[in-house]
Coordinates of C-alpha atoms in Angstrom, one line a residue:
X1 CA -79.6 124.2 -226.4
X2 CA -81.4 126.6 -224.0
X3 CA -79.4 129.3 -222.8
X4 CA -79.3 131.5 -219.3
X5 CA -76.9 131.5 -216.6
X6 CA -76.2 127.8 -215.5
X7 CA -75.7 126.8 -211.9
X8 CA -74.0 123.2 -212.4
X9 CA -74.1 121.3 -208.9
X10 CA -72.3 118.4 -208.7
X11 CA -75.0 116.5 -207.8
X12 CA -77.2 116.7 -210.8
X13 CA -74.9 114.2 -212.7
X14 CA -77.1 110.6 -211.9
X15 CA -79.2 112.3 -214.5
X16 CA -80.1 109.1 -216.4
X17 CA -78.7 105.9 -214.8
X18 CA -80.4 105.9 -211.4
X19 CA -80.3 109.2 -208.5
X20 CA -77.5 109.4 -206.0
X21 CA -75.8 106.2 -206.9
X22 CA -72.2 106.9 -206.7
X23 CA -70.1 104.4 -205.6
X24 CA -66.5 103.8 -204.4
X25 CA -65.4 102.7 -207.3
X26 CA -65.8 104.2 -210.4
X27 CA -64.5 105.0 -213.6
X28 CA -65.2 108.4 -215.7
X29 CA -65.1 107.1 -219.1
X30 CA -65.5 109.6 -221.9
X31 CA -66.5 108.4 -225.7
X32 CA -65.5 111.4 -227.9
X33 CA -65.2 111.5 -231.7
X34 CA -61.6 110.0 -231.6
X35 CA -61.0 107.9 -228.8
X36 CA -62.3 106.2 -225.6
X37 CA -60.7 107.8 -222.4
X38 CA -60.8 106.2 -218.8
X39 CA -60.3 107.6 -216.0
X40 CA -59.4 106.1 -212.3
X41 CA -59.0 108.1 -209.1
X42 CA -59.0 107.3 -205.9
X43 CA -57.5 109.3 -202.5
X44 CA -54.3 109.5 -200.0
X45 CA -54.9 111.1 -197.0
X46 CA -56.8 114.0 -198.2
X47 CA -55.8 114.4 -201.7
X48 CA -56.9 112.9 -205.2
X49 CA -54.4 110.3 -206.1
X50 CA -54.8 109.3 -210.2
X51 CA -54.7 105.7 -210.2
X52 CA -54.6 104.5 -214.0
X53 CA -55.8 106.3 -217.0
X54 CA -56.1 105.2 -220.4
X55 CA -56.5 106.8 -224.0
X56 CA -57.6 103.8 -226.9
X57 CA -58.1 105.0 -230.4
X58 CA -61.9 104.7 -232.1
X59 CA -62.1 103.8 -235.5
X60 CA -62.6 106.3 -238.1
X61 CA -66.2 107.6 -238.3
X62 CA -67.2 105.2 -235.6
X63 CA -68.2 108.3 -233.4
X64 CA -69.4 111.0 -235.9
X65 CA -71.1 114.8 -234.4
X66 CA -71.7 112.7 -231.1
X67 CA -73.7 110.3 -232.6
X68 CA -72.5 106.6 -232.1
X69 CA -72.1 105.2 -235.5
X70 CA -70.9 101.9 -235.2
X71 CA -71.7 100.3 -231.7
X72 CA -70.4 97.0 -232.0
X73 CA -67.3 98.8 -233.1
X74 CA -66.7 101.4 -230.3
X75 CA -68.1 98.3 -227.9
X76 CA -65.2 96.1 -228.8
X77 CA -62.6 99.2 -228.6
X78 CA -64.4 99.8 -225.0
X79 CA -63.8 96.2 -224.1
X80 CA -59.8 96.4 -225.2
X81 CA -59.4 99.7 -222.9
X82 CA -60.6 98.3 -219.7
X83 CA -58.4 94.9 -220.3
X84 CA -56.0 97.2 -220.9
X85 CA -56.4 99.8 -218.1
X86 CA -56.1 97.1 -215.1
X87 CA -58.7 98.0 -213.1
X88 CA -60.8 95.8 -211.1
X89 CA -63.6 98.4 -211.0
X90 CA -66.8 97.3 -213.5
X91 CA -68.8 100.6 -212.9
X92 CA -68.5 103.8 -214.6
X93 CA -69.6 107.2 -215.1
X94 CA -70.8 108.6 -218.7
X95 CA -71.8 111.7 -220.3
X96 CA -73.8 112.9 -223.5
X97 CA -72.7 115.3 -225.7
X98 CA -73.7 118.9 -224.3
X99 CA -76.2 119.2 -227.5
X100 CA -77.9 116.2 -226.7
X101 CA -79.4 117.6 -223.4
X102 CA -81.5 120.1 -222.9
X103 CA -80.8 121.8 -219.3
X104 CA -82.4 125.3 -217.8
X105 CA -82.8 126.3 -214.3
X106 CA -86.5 127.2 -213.3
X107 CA -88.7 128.3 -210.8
X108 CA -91.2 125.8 -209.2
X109 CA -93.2 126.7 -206.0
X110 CA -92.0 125.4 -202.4
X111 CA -93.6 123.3 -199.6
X112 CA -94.1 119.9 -201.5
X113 CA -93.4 116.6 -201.1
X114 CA -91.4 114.5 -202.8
X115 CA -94.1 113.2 -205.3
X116 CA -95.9 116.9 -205.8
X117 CA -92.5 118.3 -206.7
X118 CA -91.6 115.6 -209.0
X119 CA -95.1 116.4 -210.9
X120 CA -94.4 120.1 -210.5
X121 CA -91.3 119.8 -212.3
X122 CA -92.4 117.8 -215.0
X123 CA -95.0 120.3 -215.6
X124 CA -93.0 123.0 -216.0
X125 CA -90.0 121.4 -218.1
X126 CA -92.7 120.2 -221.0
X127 CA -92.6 124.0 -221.1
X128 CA -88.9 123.8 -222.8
X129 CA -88.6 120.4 -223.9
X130 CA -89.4 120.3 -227.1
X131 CA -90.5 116.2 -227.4
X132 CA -93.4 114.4 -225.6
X133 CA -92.0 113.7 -221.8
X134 CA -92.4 109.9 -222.5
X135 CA -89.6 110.3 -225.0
X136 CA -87.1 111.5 -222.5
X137 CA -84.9 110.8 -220.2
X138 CA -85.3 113.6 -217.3
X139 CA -83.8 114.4 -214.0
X140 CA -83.5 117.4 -212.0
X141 CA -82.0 118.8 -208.7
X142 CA -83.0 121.3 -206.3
X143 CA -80.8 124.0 -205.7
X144 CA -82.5 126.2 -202.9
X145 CA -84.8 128.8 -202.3
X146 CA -84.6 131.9 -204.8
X147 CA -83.7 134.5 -204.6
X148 CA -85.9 136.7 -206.7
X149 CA -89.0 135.0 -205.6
X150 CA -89.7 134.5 -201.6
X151 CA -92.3 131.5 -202.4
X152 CA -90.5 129.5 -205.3
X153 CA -87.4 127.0 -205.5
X154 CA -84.8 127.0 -207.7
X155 CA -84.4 123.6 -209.7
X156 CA -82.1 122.6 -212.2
X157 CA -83.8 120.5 -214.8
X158 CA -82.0 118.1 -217.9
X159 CA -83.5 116.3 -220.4
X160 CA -82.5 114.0 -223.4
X161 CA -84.0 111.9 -226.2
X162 CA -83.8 108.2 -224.3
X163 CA -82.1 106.6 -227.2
X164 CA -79.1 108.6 -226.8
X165 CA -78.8 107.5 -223.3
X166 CA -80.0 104.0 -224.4
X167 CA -77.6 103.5 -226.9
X168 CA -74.4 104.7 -224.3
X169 CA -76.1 102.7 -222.0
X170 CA -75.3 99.3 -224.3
X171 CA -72.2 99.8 -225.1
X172 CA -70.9 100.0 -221.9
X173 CA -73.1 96.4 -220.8
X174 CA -71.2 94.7 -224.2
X175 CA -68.3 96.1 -222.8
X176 CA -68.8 93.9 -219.4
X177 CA -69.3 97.3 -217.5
X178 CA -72.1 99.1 -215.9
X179 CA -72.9 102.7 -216.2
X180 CA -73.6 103.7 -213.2
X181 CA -73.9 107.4 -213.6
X182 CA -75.2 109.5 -217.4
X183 CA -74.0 112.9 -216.8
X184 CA -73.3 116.0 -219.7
X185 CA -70.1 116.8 -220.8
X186 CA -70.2 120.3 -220.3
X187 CA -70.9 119.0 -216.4
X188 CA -68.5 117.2 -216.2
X189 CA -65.9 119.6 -217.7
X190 CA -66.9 122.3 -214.4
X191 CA -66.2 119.3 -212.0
X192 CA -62.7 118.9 -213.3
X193 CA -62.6 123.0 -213.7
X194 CA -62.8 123.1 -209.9
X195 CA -59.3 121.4 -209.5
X196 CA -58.0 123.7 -212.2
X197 CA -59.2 126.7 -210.4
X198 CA -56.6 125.8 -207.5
X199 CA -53.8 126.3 -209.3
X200 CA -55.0 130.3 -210.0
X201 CA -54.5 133.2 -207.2
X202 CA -57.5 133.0 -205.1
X203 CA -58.7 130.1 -206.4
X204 CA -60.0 131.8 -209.3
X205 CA -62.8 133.2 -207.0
X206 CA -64.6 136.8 -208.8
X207 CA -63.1 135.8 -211.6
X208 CA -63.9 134.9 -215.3
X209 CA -62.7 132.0 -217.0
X210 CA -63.3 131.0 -220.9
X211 CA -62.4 127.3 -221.0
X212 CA -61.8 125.9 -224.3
X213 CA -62.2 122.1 -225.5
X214 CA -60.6 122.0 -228.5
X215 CA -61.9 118.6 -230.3
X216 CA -61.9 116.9 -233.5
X217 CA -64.3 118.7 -235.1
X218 CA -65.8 121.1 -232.7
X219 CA -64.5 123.9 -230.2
X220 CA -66.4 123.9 -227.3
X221 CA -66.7 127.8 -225.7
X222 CA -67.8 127.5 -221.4
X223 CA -67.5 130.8 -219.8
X224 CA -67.5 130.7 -216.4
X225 CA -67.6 132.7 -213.0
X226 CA -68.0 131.4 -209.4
X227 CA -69.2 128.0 -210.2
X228 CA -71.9 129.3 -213.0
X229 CA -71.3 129.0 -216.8
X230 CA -72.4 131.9 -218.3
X231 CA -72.3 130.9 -221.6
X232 CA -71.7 128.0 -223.8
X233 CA -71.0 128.0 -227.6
X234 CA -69.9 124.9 -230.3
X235 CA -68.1 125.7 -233.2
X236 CA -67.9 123.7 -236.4
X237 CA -63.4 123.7 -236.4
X238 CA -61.0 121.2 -234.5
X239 CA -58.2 119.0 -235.2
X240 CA -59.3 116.6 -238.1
X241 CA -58.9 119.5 -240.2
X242 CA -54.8 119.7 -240.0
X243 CA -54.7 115.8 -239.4
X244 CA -56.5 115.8 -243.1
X245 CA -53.6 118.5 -244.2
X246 CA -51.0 116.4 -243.1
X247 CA -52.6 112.9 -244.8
X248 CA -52.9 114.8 -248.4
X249 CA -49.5 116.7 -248.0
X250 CA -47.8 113.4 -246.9
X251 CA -49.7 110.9 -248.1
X252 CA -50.3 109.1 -244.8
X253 CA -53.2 107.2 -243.6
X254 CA -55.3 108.9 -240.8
X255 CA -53.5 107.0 -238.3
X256 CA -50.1 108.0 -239.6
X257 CA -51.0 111.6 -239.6
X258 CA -52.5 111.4 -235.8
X259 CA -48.9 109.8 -234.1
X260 CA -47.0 112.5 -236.2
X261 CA -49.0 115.1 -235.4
X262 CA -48.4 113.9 -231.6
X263 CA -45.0 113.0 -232.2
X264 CA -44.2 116.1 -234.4
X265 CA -42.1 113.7 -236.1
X266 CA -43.1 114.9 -239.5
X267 CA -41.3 115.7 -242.8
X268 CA -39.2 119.1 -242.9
X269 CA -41.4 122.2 -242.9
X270 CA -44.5 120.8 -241.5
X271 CA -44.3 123.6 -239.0
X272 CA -44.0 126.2 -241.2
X273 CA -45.9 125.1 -243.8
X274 CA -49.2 123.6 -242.3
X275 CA -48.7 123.4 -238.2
X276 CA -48.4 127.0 -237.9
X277 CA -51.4 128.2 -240.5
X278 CA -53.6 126.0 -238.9
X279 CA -52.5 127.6 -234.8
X280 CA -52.9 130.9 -236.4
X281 CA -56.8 130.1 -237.7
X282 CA -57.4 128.0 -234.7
X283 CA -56.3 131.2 -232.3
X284 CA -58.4 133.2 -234.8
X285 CA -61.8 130.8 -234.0
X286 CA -60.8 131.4 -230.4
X287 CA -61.5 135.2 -230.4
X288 CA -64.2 134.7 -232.7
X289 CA -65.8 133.0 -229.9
X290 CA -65.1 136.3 -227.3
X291 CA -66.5 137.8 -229.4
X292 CA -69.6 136.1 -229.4
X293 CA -69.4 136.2 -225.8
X294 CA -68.6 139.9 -225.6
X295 CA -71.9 140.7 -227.9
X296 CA -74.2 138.1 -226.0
X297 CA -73.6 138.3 -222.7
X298 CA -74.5 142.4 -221.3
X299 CA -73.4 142.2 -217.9
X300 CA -70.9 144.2 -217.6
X301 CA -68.8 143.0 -214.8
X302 CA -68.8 139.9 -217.5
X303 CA -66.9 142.0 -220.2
X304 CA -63.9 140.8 -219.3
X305 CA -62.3 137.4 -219.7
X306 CA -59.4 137.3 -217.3
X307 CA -57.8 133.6 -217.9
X308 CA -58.4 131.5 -221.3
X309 CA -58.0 128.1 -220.5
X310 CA -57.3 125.4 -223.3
X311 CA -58.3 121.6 -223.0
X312 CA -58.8 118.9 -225.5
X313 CA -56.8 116.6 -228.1
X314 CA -55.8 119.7 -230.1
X315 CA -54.5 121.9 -227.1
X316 CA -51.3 120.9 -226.4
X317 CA -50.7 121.8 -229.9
X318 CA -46.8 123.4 -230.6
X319 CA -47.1 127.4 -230.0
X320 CA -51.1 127.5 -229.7
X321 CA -51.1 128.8 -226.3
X322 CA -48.9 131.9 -227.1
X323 CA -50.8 132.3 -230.1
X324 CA -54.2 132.7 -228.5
X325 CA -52.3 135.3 -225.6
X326 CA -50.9 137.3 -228.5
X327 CA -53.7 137.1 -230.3
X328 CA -56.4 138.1 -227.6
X329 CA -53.8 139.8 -224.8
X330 CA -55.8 137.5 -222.1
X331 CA -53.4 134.9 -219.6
X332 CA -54.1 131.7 -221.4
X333 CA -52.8 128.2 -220.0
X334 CA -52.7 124.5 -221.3
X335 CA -55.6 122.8 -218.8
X336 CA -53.9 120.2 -216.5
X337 CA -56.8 118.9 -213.7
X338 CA -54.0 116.4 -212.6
X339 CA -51.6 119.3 -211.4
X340 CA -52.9 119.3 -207.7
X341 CA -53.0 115.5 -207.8
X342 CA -50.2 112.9 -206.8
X343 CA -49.7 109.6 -209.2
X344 CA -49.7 106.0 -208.4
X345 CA -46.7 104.4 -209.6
X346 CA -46.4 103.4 -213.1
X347 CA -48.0 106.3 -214.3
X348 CA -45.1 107.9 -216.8
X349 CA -45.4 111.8 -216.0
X350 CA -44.3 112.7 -219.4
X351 CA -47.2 111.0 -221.3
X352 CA -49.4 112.1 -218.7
X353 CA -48.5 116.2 -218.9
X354 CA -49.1 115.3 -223.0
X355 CA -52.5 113.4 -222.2
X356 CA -54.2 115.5 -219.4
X357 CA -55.7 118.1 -221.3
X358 CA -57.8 115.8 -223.4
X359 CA -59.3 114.0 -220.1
X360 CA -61.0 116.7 -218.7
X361 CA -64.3 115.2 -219.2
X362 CA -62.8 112.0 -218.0
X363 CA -61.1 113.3 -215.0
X364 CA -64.8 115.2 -214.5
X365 CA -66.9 111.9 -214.7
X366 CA -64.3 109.7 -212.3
X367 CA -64.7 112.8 -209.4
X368 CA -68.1 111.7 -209.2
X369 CA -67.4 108.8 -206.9
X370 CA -66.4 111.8 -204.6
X371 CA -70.0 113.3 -204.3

């Protein structure tokens, strides 16, 4: 992953699947480790109304690091979600795994056309792509003029290995559906942030946000100020691990342990004995990764973190949120991108306020059909 200050425009995301096609209808659908999450939103007046959402359980190990395992498996899950989900819409929006793209902002000079800058870009992005061009899938975006350099543009380039989009690609056609857009998760995460930044006095603006995705197996760090992401980090610690406690303290099959560690309807002194250990090393991995920050990053009106906000599966986990305040004295909150939205009916509010923090990337990809 190449690193540098990231402007993230929203309109960068048709990376892979064809330029500027959003439509108006589409659904963010989000393969992660764990589960397939859809996505539905749609508008009243002028505000976002969700319309349906859906979380459907992946096999075991048929999603492993990112990597898609067992397609015919997480194809046929696919297909089961969108009977189940209702929705007449057949087109969706996807991302990659932020590891599998490559994405820097760089300088190309002004005053082509279309075709020169095309070749300009290319040039200059076999500089940090490290496979042949023809092996890639790559798309970029012009964000304007620079500002260090009176004669050049500033453009926004991403690139990844074509299989990885290929193989996405397929399992939404088994699925009867049609990608329409191939965005990046880490993208589509700073779409959703910008409904989350609403619900902060002035709407977060000149200030510094770490957002946290807490996963399976990985915590994904995205620091962010005024609509750039000054750093990103993965680390190798998520949920699984206490889900695995739980199945050899219990003797439950993965399954099991997953609805009682949802449920909390576990045997007596499962929060004492393994819940709360594992919030106390989780909160430990979180300042691990300020730190890394705070040593990386030298800017120093960047020193400061002012909100930590916490997304993902593992998030809305029993006490984790006044763990991480205590344990790093920053504001921290439970990431809800729904807040500011109204619900169609149906929707049950309590499942929801349990579910939104893992559908960021979700909630991210079904905004495109906004742009």
């Amino acid at each position: 992953m190449l690193g540098g200050k990231l402007e993230l425009p929203k309109s960068l995301g048709s990376l892979f699947a064809g330029r500027g096609q959003a439509s108006a209808s589409l659904i963010g659908l989000d393969i992660s480790t764990t589960a397939i999450k859809m996505v539905e939103i749609g508008r009243v007046g002028k505000h976002f109304q969700l319309e349906r959402y859906l979380i459907e359980p992946l096999p075991k190990d048929a999603v492993s690091e990112g990597n898609i395992v067992d397609i015919d498996a997480v194809a046929e899950v696919l297909r089961r979600a969108r009977a189940r989900l209702g929705s007449h819409c057949n087109r969706v929006a996807m991302a990659l795994p932020t590891t599998m793209a490559i994405y820097k902002k760089i300088l190309v000079p002004a005053g082509h056309n279309k075709e020169d800058l095309e070749f300009q870009v290319e040039n200059e992005a076999s500089q940090y792509i490290p496979f042949p061009l023809d092996e890639v899938n790559l798309d970029f975006q012009v964000l304007g003029p620079s500002v260090t350099q009176a004669d050049d543009l500033e453009v926004m380039i991403c690139a990844s290995r074509k299989e990885k989009v290929e193989e996405r690609l397929a399992i939404a056609e088994m699925a009867g559906l049609k990608a329409q857009i191939m965005d990046v998760e880490a993208f589509a995460m700073l779409t959703a942030f910008e409904l989350l930044q609403q619900q902060l006095p002035d709407q977060g603006f000149n200030q510094t946000f770490a957002l946290f995705d807490i996963g399976a197996t990985k915590i994904h760090c995205s620091v962010i100020r005024n609509g750039q992401q000054l750093y990103y980090r993965e680390q190798a610690f998520g949920g699984t691990q206490l889900t695995r406690e739980i199945q050899r303290r219990y003797t439950m099959s993965n399954e099991e342990a997953e609805k009682g560690k949802r449920s909390m309807m576990l045997p007596e002194g499962y929060e004492s004995e393994l819940l709360q250990p594992f919030v106390d090393s989780l909160s430990q991995e979180i300042q691990r990764a300020l730190q890394f920050f705070y040593t990386t990053v030298s800017v120093s009106q960047y020193l400061r973190v002012d909100y930590i906000l916490l997304a993902g599966g593992s998030s809305m986990l029993s006490g984790l949120d006044d763990a991480v305040a205590l344990r790093t004295q920053i504001s921290t909150m439970i990431a809800n991108p729904f807040t500011t939205m109204t619900q169609a009916p149906g929707i049950p509010l309590k499942d929801l306020l349990l579910d939104a923090p893992a559908l960021l990337v979700a909630c991210g990809l079904a905004l495109r059909k906004f742009d």
